[in-house]
Amino acid sequence: MADKIAVEGLNAWFGKTQALHDINMAVPENSITAIIGPSGCGKSTFIRCINRMHEEIRGAYSGGRVVLDGEDVYGSGVDPVLIRRRLGMVFQKPNPFPTMSIKENVVAGIILNRRLGRHEIDETAETYLKRAALWDEVKDQLNKPGISLSGGQQQRLCIARALAVEPEVLLADEPASALDPISTAKIEDLFTDLKERYTIVVVTHNMQQAARISDRTAFFLSGRLIEYGTTDKIFTNPSDKRTEDYITGRFG
Amino acid sequence: MKTDFRYIRRKVFGTMMLGLSLLAALAAVSMLFWILGYTFVKGISAVNLDFFTKLPTPVGVPGGGLANSIVGSIIVVGMAAMMAIPVGIATAIYLSEYGRGAFASTVRFVSDVLAGVPAIVAGIVAYALVVTRMHRFSAFSGSVSLALLMLPIIIRSSEEIFRTVPDTLREASFALGVPKWKTILSIVLKTASGGLVTGTILAIARVGGEAAPLLFTSFSNSFWNFNPGQPIATLPVDLFNYSISPYRDWQQKAWAAALVLVGMVLVLNISARLYLARKGFKRNG
Ligand SMILES: Nc1ncnc2c1ncn2[C@@H]1O[C@H](COP(=O)(O)OP(=O)(O)OP(=O)(O)O)[C@@H](O)[C@H]1O
Ligand SMILES: [Mg+2]
């Protein structure tokens, strides 16, 4: 498998505090990569550096390269706004736009950037709601507000919204941590399906979840990438003592 | 038991505090109702159809109304709103979405100072800026003075409302590859719109009753005027002029003007609340 993303010598700061130290990591195409590690170790910072959301925080900046299909996301002349359309993101807490209906939420990323006909809107909404495994549950209430849905449904709505922009990569920051077990299972199944079309990087605190859905796992500790390899290897035979301690629940 | 006693003491103390604060609230509210009631009783006898449709009559001639100053107030306040709303909301956007560092703090400070400036000072500024240059009193100069008063109110209320828009929505929009300016226009403004409308209506209601700054800007006028470059009658100024006149008939009209003014402010406040309530209801599904 070709590498979709190659992170090279990535450092990240919040003002004077350094949150990431020299991260090197390659993410293969059409795979799910899980990022694990104790709270505060820099998981969110890491995936937010990939789509250049990190720099939106006041005082936050980064150095190093994030290469997407051979092109440095941080290269001169790269517009962060445009690069984000190729690197979709789903957040920990579902955040549909409160003023928009379900349908409008799905197409929000498109209609905020260009005009779309009525017919196109309906078609696009249907396509991506189906892809996010939400269509059957909401097809009769497309004009209801997005925030009237349950938490799990809202999160799938946000996934549909992210997918509608047609990204190549989906970055998810603990997408199921605010959800009940049934909704979580739905999101996990969905990610496994989406792997065929997208490259997925998912942050999770849930070790079983990482083991269930991911092909590769990266273990972070205090802003450093401690170990990275196939999920099988990390969970059955980690090379680093700290990885083993974390996985077996001895700390974190 | 000891604990029981403490519990009872706390309970008694709590009830006493509740009683006291209730009493204070009652005093405040009854004062307000007394003012409203008094204005109503004194003014209602002179409020009739003529009051809303006729021009004022000369002293001693019975009848007539203040139609011109009702319309004049709407014109002056309307023009003030058209100046203050765009500038105020744009400033609030700057402060909440872009404003960092020294310049933003300065803007915020100036706006706070402006909010504390007495109304009559806004009048004299408008007098110096507009009246002395145009060499005459005008509806426009009155609007400028009211706009100066509205501006800090709108800036402050709008900035606060923009800050209630959760950052997660801005992030969601950025992550979709939407530029910042577009995010502000389409997500932040839209999400905040209910609060913005309410804040603006309240700002209008707040300055609509000002007489002091209008006394030497828009002045007064016994006839119809729709020209912003000419003096114009307004309810607060007529109220002032009529109430200090020695004529019973005019004093009566002053009470009527007061009643109509209070009525207009009341209507604005109620509509602001209704608007917010409806908006909130719709948003929750
Ligand atoms: N906005 C911020 N300003 C300053 N420091 C921050 C900010 N956000 C995060 N940090 C710091 O950066 C480090 C990494 O934070 P990050 O949010 O990436 O951790 P995380 O692994 O995602 O944790 P969690 O599992 O709790 O979400 C932490 O030490 C945190 O204190
Ligand atoms: Mg995190």
Coordinates of C-alpha atoms and ligand atoms in Angstrom, one line a residue:
Chain A
M1 CA 0.0 0.0 0.0
A2 CA 1.2 3.5 -0.9
D3 CA 1.6 6.1 1.8
K4 CA -1.2 8.6 1.8
I5 CA 0.3 10.8 4.5
A6 CA 3.9 11.1 5.6
V7 CA 4.6 13.1 8.7
E8 CA 8.3 14.2 8.9
G9 CA 9.9 15.8 11.8
L10 CA 6.7 17.4 13.1
N11 CA 7.0 19.7 16.1
A12 CA 4.1 21.7 17.6
W13 CA 3.8 24.4 20.2
F14 CA 1.2 26.2 22.2
G15 CA 3.0 29.5 22.8
K16 CA 6.1 28.4 24.6
T17 CA 5.1 24.9 25.5
Q18 CA 6.0 22.2 23.1
A19 CA 3.2 19.7 22.6
L20 CA 4.7 17.5 19.9
H21 CA 8.4 16.5 19.5
D22 CA 9.8 15.3 16.2
I23 CA 7.0 13.0 15.0
N24 CA 7.8 10.8 12.1
M25 CA 5.0 8.6 10.8
A26 CA 3.7 7.3 7.5
V27 CA 0.0 6.5 7.1
P28 CA -0.9 4.0 4.3
E29 CA -3.7 4.6 1.9
N30 CA -7.1 3.0 2.6
S31 CA -6.3 2.0 6.1
I32 CA -7.4 2.9 9.6
T33 CA -4.7 4.2 11.9
A34 CA -5.5 4.5 15.6
I35 CA -3.8 7.1 17.8
I36 CA -3.7 6.0 21.4
G37 CA -2.0 7.4 24.5
P38 CA -2.9 8.9 27.9
S39 CA -4.7 12.2 28.2
G40 CA -2.6 15.2 27.3
C41 CA 0.0 13.3 25.3
G42 CA -0.7 15.3 22.1
K43 CA -3.1 13.1 20.1
S44 CA -5.5 15.9 19.3
T45 CA -2.7 18.2 18.6
F46 CA -1.2 15.7 16.2
I47 CA -4.3 15.2 14.0
R48 CA -5.0 18.9 14.1
C49 CA -1.6 19.5 12.7
I50 CA -2.4 17.2 9.8
N51 CA -5.2 19.4 8.4
R52 CA -3.7 22.6 9.7
M53 CA -6.4 23.2 12.3
H54 CA -3.7 23.6 15.0
E55 CA -2.7 27.0 13.7
E56 CA -6.2 28.3 14.2
I57 CA -5.6 28.3 18.0
R58 CA -4.2 31.6 19.2
G59 CA -0.5 31.4 19.8
A60 CA -0.2 27.8 18.4
Y61 CA 2.2 27.0 15.6
S62 CA 4.1 24.0 14.2
G63 CA 7.2 23.0 12.3
G64 CA 8.1 20.1 10.1
R65 CA 6.4 18.5 7.1
V66 CA 3.1 16.7 6.6
V67 CA 3.2 15.3 3.1
L68 CA -0.1 14.4 1.5
D69 CA 0.3 12.5 -1.8
G70 CA 3.8 13.9 -2.2
E71 CA 2.8 17.5 -1.5
D72 CA 3.8 19.2 1.7
V73 CA 0.6 20.5 3.4
Y74 CA 2.8 23.2 4.9
G75 CA 4.5 24.1 1.7
S76 CA 4.7 27.7 0.6
G77 CA 1.8 28.7 -1.5
V78 CA -0.5 26.0 0.0
D79 CA -3.8 27.5 1.2
P80 CA -4.8 25.9 4.5
V81 CA -8.5 26.5 3.5
L82 CA -8.1 24.4 0.4
I83 CA -6.0 21.7 2.0
R84 CA -8.7 21.2 4.7
R85 CA -11.1 20.2 2.0
R86 CA -8.9 17.2 1.2
L87 CA -8.5 16.3 4.9
G88 CA -12.0 16.0 6.5
M89 CA -12.3 16.1 10.3
V90 CA -14.8 14.8 12.8
F91 CA -14.7 16.1 16.4
Q92 CA -15.2 14.6 19.8
K93 CA -18.5 16.3 20.4
P94 CA -21.0 16.3 17.5
N95 CA -21.3 19.9 16.3
P96 CA -24.0 20.2 13.6
F97 CA -24.8 23.8 12.7
P98 CA -27.8 24.7 14.9
T99 CA -29.4 27.0 12.3
M100 CA -29.4 24.3 9.6
S101 CA -31.7 21.4 8.9
I102 CA -30.4 17.9 8.6
K103 CA -30.2 18.2 4.8
E104 CA -28.5 21.6 5.0
N105 CA -26.0 20.3 7.4
V106 CA -24.9 17.6 5.1
V107 CA -24.3 20.0 2.2
A108 CA -23.0 22.8 4.4
G109 CA -19.4 22.5 3.3
I110 CA -20.4 22.6 -0.3
I111 CA -23.0 25.4 -0.3
L112 CA -20.8 27.6 1.8
N113 CA -18.3 27.5 -1.0
R114 CA -20.3 27.4 -4.2
R115 CA -23.9 27.5 -5.4
L116 CA -25.8 24.2 -5.6
G117 CA -29.2 23.6 -7.3
R118 CA -32.2 22.2 -5.4
H119 CA -31.9 18.9 -7.1
E120 CA -28.2 18.6 -6.5
I121 CA -28.7 19.4 -2.8
D122 CA -31.2 16.6 -2.5
E123 CA -29.0 14.1 -4.3
T124 CA -25.9 15.1 -2.4
A125 CA -27.6 14.9 0.9
E126 CA -29.0 11.4 0.1
T127 CA -25.6 10.1 -1.1
Y128 CA -23.7 11.1 1.9
L129 CA -26.4 10.3 4.5
K130 CA -26.4 6.8 3.0
R131 CA -22.6 6.7 3.1
A132 CA -22.7 7.7 6.8
A133 CA -25.3 5.0 7.5
L134 CA -27.9 7.6 8.6
W135 CA -30.2 7.8 5.7
D136 CA -32.8 5.2 6.8
E137 CA -33.2 6.9 10.2
V138 CA -33.7 10.4 8.9
K139 CA -35.0 10.2 5.3
D140 CA -38.5 11.3 6.5
Q141 CA -37.3 14.3 8.5
L142 CA -34.6 15.9 6.3
N143 CA -35.9 19.4 7.0
K144 CA -35.8 19.1 10.8
P145 CA -33.0 20.8 12.6
G146 CA -29.7 18.9 12.7
I147 CA -29.5 19.3 16.5
S148 CA -32.9 17.6 17.0
L149 CA -31.2 14.2 16.4
S150 CA -29.7 12.0 19.1
G151 CA -26.0 12.3 19.9
G152 CA -25.0 9.3 17.9
Q153 CA -27.1 10.4 14.9
Q154 CA -25.6 13.9 15.1
Q155 CA -22.1 12.4 15.0
R156 CA -23.0 10.4 11.9
L157 CA -24.5 13.6 10.4
C158 CA -21.2 15.3 11.1
I159 CA -19.4 12.5 9.3
A160 CA -21.8 12.8 6.4
R161 CA -21.1 16.6 6.4
A162 CA -17.3 15.9 6.3
L163 CA -17.6 13.3 3.6
A164 CA -19.7 15.6 1.4
V165 CA -16.8 17.8 0.8
E166 CA -15.1 14.8 -0.8
P167 CA -12.0 14.6 1.2
E168 CA -9.4 11.9 0.7
V169 CA -8.6 11.5 4.4
L170 CA -10.9 11.5 7.4
L171 CA -9.4 12.6 10.7
A172 CA -11.5 11.7 13.7
D173 CA -10.8 12.9 17.3
E174 CA -12.4 10.5 19.7
P175 CA -15.6 10.4 17.5
A176 CA -17.4 7.9 19.7
S177 CA -16.3 8.9 23.2
A178 CA -19.5 10.9 23.8
L179 CA -21.8 8.1 22.6
D180 CA -23.5 5.0 23.9
P181 CA -22.3 1.5 23.0
I182 CA -24.8 1.0 20.2
S183 CA -24.0 4.3 18.5
T184 CA -20.3 3.5 19.0
A185 CA -20.7 0.2 17.3
K186 CA -22.4 1.9 14.4
I187 CA -19.6 4.4 14.0
E188 CA -17.0 1.6 14.2
D189 CA -18.8 -0.4 11.5
L190 CA -19.1 2.8 9.4
F191 CA -15.4 3.4 9.6
T192 CA -14.6 -0.1 8.5
D193 CA -16.8 0.4 5.5
L194 CA -15.3 3.9 4.7
K195 CA -11.8 2.5 4.7
E196 CA -12.4 1.3 1.1
R197 CA -12.7 4.9 -0.1
Y198 CA -10.8 6.9 2.5
T199 CA -7.7 6.9 4.6
I200 CA -8.8 7.2 8.2
V201 CA -6.9 8.4 11.2
V202 CA -8.8 8.0 14.5
V203 CA -7.9 9.1 18.0
T204 CA -9.3 6.9 20.7
H205 CA -9.1 6.3 24.4
N206 CA -10.7 2.9 23.9
M207 CA -8.2 0.2 23.5
Q208 CA -10.7 -2.4 22.4
Q209 CA -11.9 0.0 19.8
A210 CA -8.4 0.5 18.5
A211 CA -7.8 -3.2 18.4
R212 CA -11.2 -3.8 16.6
I213 CA -11.0 -1.3 13.8
S214 CA -7.5 -0.2 13.1
D215 CA -4.8 -1.7 10.9
R216 CA -2.1 0.3 12.5
T217 CA -1.7 1.9 15.9
A218 CA 0.5 4.7 17.1
F219 CA 1.2 5.1 20.8
F220 CA 2.0 8.6 22.0
L221 CA 3.4 9.7 25.3
S222 CA 4.2 13.2 26.4
G223 CA 4.2 14.6 22.9
R224 CA 6.4 11.8 21.5
L225 CA 5.6 8.9 19.2
I226 CA 6.8 6.0 21.3
E227 CA 5.8 3.1 19.0
Y228 CA 4.1 2.7 15.7
G229 CA 3.3 -0.5 13.9
T230 CA 0.5 -2.9 12.9
T231 CA -2.2 -3.1 15.4
D232 CA -1.6 -6.8 15.8
K233 CA 2.0 -6.2 16.7
I234 CA 1.3 -3.3 19.1
F235 CA -1.4 -5.2 21.0
T236 CA 0.3 -8.6 21.1
N237 CA 4.0 -8.0 21.1
P238 CA 4.9 -4.3 21.7
S239 CA 8.6 -3.5 21.5
D240 CA 8.6 -0.7 24.0
K241 CA 8.0 -1.3 27.7
R242 CA 5.9 1.9 28.0
T243 CA 3.6 0.7 25.2
E244 CA 3.1 -2.6 27.0
D245 CA 2.4 -0.8 30.3
Y246 CA -0.2 1.4 28.7
I247 CA -1.9 -1.4 26.8
T248 CA -2.1 -3.6 29.8
G249 CA -3.6 -0.8 31.8
R250 CA -0.6 -0.3 34.1
F251 CA -0.9 3.4 33.7
G252 CA -2.8 6.1 31.8
Chain B
M1 CA -30.3 17.6 68.8
K2 CA -27.7 20.1 67.8
T3 CA -27.7 19.6 64.1
D4 CA -31.5 19.9 64.1
F5 CA -31.2 23.3 65.7
R6 CA -28.7 24.4 63.1
Y7 CA -30.9 23.2 60.4
I8 CA -33.9 25.2 61.8
R9 CA -31.7 28.3 62.2
R10 CA -30.5 28.0 58.6
K11 CA -34.0 27.5 57.4
V12 CA -35.3 30.6 59.3
F13 CA -32.5 32.7 58.1
G14 CA -33.1 31.5 54.5
T15 CA -36.7 32.3 54.7
M16 CA -35.9 35.8 56.1
M17 CA -33.5 36.6 53.3
L18 CA -36.1 35.4 50.8
G19 CA -38.7 37.7 52.4
L20 CA -36.4 40.7 52.3
S21 CA -35.3 40.3 48.7
L22 CA -39.0 39.7 47.7
L23 CA -39.9 42.9 49.5
A24 CA -37.2 44.9 47.7
A25 CA -38.3 43.4 44.3
L26 CA -41.9 44.4 45.2
A27 CA -40.8 48.0 46.0
A28 CA -39.0 48.3 42.7
V29 CA -41.7 46.8 40.6
S30 CA -44.5 48.8 42.3
M31 CA -42.5 52.0 41.7
L32 CA -42.4 51.2 38.0
F33 CA -46.0 50.3 37.8
W34 CA -46.8 53.5 39.6
I35 CA -44.9 55.5 37.0
L36 CA -46.6 53.7 34.2
G37 CA -50.0 54.0 35.9
Y38 CA -49.6 57.7 36.6
T39 CA -48.5 58.4 33.0
F40 CA -51.5 56.4 31.8
V41 CA -54.0 58.3 33.9
K42 CA -52.6 61.7 33.1
G43 CA -52.1 61.0 29.4
I44 CA -55.0 58.9 28.3
S45 CA -57.5 61.7 28.2
A46 CA -55.5 63.6 25.5
V47 CA -54.8 60.5 23.4
N48 CA -57.3 60.3 20.6
L49 CA -57.3 59.9 16.9
D50 CA -56.4 63.5 16.4
F51 CA -53.3 63.1 18.4
F52 CA -51.9 60.6 15.9
T53 CA -53.2 62.3 12.7
K54 CA -53.2 66.1 13.2
L55 CA -50.5 68.8 13.3
P56 CA -50.2 70.9 16.5
T57 CA -52.5 73.9 16.8
P58 CA -51.4 77.4 17.9
V59 CA -51.8 78.3 21.5
G60 CA -55.4 78.7 22.5
V61 CA -56.8 76.8 19.6
P62 CA -58.2 73.5 20.9
G63 CA -57.6 70.2 19.2
G64 CA -54.7 69.2 17.0
G65 CA -52.2 66.5 17.6
L66 CA -48.5 65.5 17.4
A67 CA -48.6 63.4 14.2
N68 CA -45.6 65.2 12.8
S69 CA -43.5 64.5 15.9
I70 CA -44.4 60.9 16.1
V71 CA -43.3 60.5 12.5
G72 CA -40.3 62.7 13.2
S73 CA -39.2 60.5 16.0
I74 CA -39.5 57.4 13.8
I75 CA -37.4 59.2 11.1
V76 CA -34.7 60.4 13.4
V77 CA -34.4 57.2 15.3
G78 CA -34.6 55.2 12.1
M79 CA -31.7 57.2 10.5
A80 CA -29.7 56.8 13.7
A81 CA -30.3 53.0 13.6
M82 CA -29.2 52.8 10.0
M83 CA -25.9 54.5 10.9
A84 CA -25.3 52.7 14.2
I85 CA -26.3 49.2 13.4
P86 CA -23.9 48.4 10.5
V87 CA -21.0 50.1 12.2
G88 CA -21.8 48.6 15.6
I89 CA -22.2 45.1 14.4
A90 CA -19.1 45.3 12.2
T91 CA -17.1 46.6 15.2
A92 CA -18.4 43.8 17.3
I93 CA -17.4 41.3 14.7
Y94 CA -13.9 42.7 14.7
L95 CA -13.7 42.6 18.5
S96 CA -14.9 39.0 18.9
E97 CA -13.6 37.4 15.7
Y98 CA -10.3 39.2 15.0
G99 CA -9.6 41.6 17.8
R100 CA -6.5 40.8 19.7
G101 CA -3.8 43.0 21.2
A102 CA -3.7 46.7 21.9
F103 CA -5.9 48.1 19.2
A104 CA -8.8 45.8 20.1
S105 CA -8.4 46.7 23.8
T106 CA -8.4 50.4 22.8
V107 CA -11.6 50.0 20.8
R108 CA -13.3 48.2 23.6
F109 CA -12.2 50.8 26.1
V110 CA -13.4 53.7 23.9
S111 CA -16.7 52.0 23.4
D112 CA -17.1 51.5 27.2
V113 CA -16.3 55.2 27.8
L114 CA -18.7 56.2 25.0
A115 CA -21.4 54.1 26.8
G116 CA -21.0 56.2 29.9
V117 CA -21.1 59.5 28.1
P118 CA -24.2 61.5 29.2
A119 CA -26.7 61.9 26.4
I120 CA -26.4 65.7 26.3
V121 CA -22.7 65.3 25.5
A122 CA -23.6 63.2 22.4
G123 CA -25.8 66.1 21.5
I124 CA -23.1 68.7 21.8
V125 CA -20.7 66.6 19.7
A126 CA -23.3 66.3 17.0
Y127 CA -23.9 70.0 17.3
A128 CA -20.3 70.8 16.7
L129 CA -19.8 68.2 14.0
V130 CA -23.0 68.8 12.0
V131 CA -25.0 71.8 13.1
T132 CA -22.2 74.3 13.0
R133 CA -21.2 73.1 9.6
M134 CA -24.6 73.0 8.0
H135 CA -25.5 76.3 9.8
R136 CA -28.8 74.9 10.8
F137 CA -30.6 72.5 13.0
S138 CA -31.5 69.3 11.2
A139 CA -33.1 65.8 11.5
F140 CA -29.7 64.4 10.4
S141 CA -27.7 66.0 13.2
G142 CA -30.2 64.6 15.7
S143 CA -29.7 61.2 14.2
V144 CA -26.0 61.6 14.5
S145 CA -26.3 62.3 18.2
L146 CA -28.6 59.3 18.8
A147 CA -26.3 57.1 16.7
L148 CA -23.4 58.0 19.0
L149 CA -25.5 56.9 21.9
M150 CA -26.6 53.7 20.2
L151 CA -23.2 52.7 19.0
P152 CA -21.6 51.5 22.2
I153 CA -24.8 49.7 23.3
I154 CA -24.9 47.8 20.0
I155 CA -21.1 47.0 20.1
R156 CA -21.3 45.7 23.6
S157 CA -24.4 43.6 23.2
S158 CA -23.4 42.2 19.8
E159 CA -19.9 41.3 21.0
E160 CA -21.3 39.4 23.9
I161 CA -23.7 37.6 21.6
F162 CA -20.9 36.7 19.2
R163 CA -19.0 35.2 22.1
T164 CA -21.9 32.9 22.9
V165 CA -21.5 31.3 19.5
P166 CA -19.6 28.1 20.4
D167 CA -16.1 27.8 19.0
T168 CA -16.9 24.3 18.0
L169 CA -19.1 25.7 15.2
R170 CA -16.3 27.9 13.9
E171 CA -14.0 24.9 14.0
A172 CA -16.5 22.7 12.2
S173 CA -16.7 25.3 9.5
F174 CA -13.0 25.8 9.1
A175 CA -12.5 22.0 9.0
L176 CA -14.9 21.9 6.0
G177 CA -12.5 24.2 4.2
V178 CA -14.7 27.3 4.6
P179 CA -12.7 30.6 4.7
K180 CA -12.9 32.6 7.9
W181 CA -14.8 35.6 6.5
K182 CA -17.4 33.2 5.1
T183 CA -17.6 31.3 8.4
I184 CA -18.3 34.6 10.1
L185 CA -21.0 35.7 7.6
S186 CA -22.7 32.3 7.2
I187 CA -22.2 30.6 10.6
V188 CA -21.4 33.1 13.3
L189 CA -23.8 35.9 12.2
K190 CA -26.6 33.4 11.4
T191 CA -26.3 31.6 14.7
A192 CA -26.2 34.9 16.6
S193 CA -29.0 36.6 14.6
G194 CA -31.7 36.2 17.2
G195 CA -29.6 37.9 19.9
L196 CA -28.4 40.6 17.5
V197 CA -32.0 41.6 16.6
T198 CA -33.0 41.6 20.2
G199 CA -29.9 43.7 21.3
T200 CA -30.5 46.2 18.5
I201 CA -34.2 46.6 19.3
L202 CA -33.3 47.3 22.9
A203 CA -30.7 49.8 21.8
I204 CA -33.3 51.6 19.7
A205 CA -35.8 51.6 22.6
R206 CA -33.0 52.9 24.9
V207 CA -32.3 56.0 22.8
G208 CA -35.8 56.6 21.4
G209 CA -36.8 58.6 24.4
E210 CA -33.8 60.9 24.6
A211 CA -34.7 64.6 24.5
A212 CA -31.5 66.3 25.6
P213 CA -29.3 65.6 22.6
L214 CA -32.1 66.5 20.2
L215 CA -32.8 69.9 21.8
F216 CA -30.0 71.5 19.9
T217 CA -29.6 69.2 17.0
S218 CA -32.9 68.2 15.4
F219 CA -34.6 71.1 17.4
S220 CA -38.4 71.2 16.8
N221 CA -40.9 72.0 14.1
S222 CA -44.6 72.7 14.1
F223 CA -45.1 71.4 10.7
W224 CA -44.5 68.3 8.7
N225 CA -40.9 67.7 7.6
F226 CA -39.4 64.9 5.7
N227 CA -36.2 66.6 4.8
P228 CA -33.2 65.3 6.8
G229 CA -31.5 68.7 6.3
Q230 CA -34.3 70.6 8.1
P231 CA -35.3 70.8 11.8
I232 CA -37.8 68.1 12.7
A233 CA -40.3 67.6 15.6
T234 CA -39.7 64.6 17.8
L235 CA -41.8 63.2 20.7
P236 CA -39.3 63.7 23.5
V237 CA -38.5 67.3 22.5
D238 CA -42.2 68.2 22.2
L239 CA -42.8 66.5 25.5
F240 CA -40.1 68.8 27.1
N241 CA -41.3 72.0 25.4
Y242 CA -45.0 71.3 26.1
S243 CA -44.5 70.3 29.7
I244 CA -42.7 73.5 30.6
S245 CA -45.2 75.7 28.8
P246 CA -47.7 77.6 31.0
Y247 CA -50.7 76.4 28.9
R248 CA -53.0 73.7 30.3
D249 CA -53.8 72.4 26.9
W250 CA -50.1 71.9 26.0
Q251 CA -49.3 70.3 29.4
Q252 CA -52.1 67.9 28.7
K253 CA -50.4 67.1 25.3
A254 CA -47.1 66.6 27.1
W255 CA -48.7 63.8 29.2
A256 CA -50.1 62.3 26.1
A257 CA -46.7 62.4 24.4
A258 CA -45.2 60.8 27.4
L259 CA -47.8 58.0 27.3
V260 CA -47.2 57.4 23.6
L261 CA -43.5 57.4 24.1
V262 CA -43.7 54.9 26.9
G263 CA -46.1 52.8 24.8
M264 CA -43.6 52.7 21.9
V265 CA -40.7 51.7 24.1
L266 CA -42.9 49.0 25.6
V267 CA -43.9 47.7 22.2
L268 CA -40.2 47.6 21.2
N269 CA -39.2 45.7 24.3
I270 CA -42.0 43.2 24.0
S271 CA -41.3 42.6 20.4
A272 CA -37.6 42.0 21.2
R273 CA -38.6 39.4 23.7
L274 CA -41.2 37.8 21.5
Y275 CA -38.6 37.6 18.7
L276 CA -36.1 35.9 20.9
A277 CA -38.7 33.5 22.3
R278 CA -39.8 32.5 18.8
K279 CA -36.3 32.1 17.6
G280 CA -35.3 30.0 20.5
F281 CA -38.3 27.8 20.1
K282 CA -37.6 27.2 16.5
R283 CA -34.0 26.4 17.2
N284 CA -34.9 23.7 19.7
G285 CA -37.1 22.0 17.2
Ligands
LIG1 N1 -5.3 25.5 23.6 C1 -4.2 25.0 24.3 N2 -3.4 25.9 24.8 C2 -2.3 25.5 25.5 N3 -1.9 24.3 25.7 C3 -2.7 23.3 25.2 C4 -3.9 23.7 24.4 N4 -4.5 22.5 24.0 C5 -3.7 21.5 24.5 N5 -2.7 22.0 25.1 C6 -1.6 21.2 25.8 O1 -1.0 20.4 24.8 C7 -0.8 19.1 25.2 C8 -1.4 18.1 24.3 O2 -2.8 18.3 24.3 P1 -3.8 17.4 23.4 O3 -5.1 18.1 23.5 O4 -3.2 17.2 22.1 O5 -3.8 16.1 24.2 P2 -4.7 14.8 23.9 O6 -3.7 13.7 23.8 O7 -5.6 15.0 22.8 O8 -5.5 14.6 25.3 P3 -7.0 14.1 25.5 O9 -6.9 12.6 25.4 O10 -7.3 14.5 26.9 O11 -7.8 14.7 24.5 C9 -1.3 19.0 26.6 O12 -0.3 19.0 27.5 C10 -2.2 20.2 26.8 O13 -2.1 20.7 28.1
MG2 MG -7.7 15.2 22.6

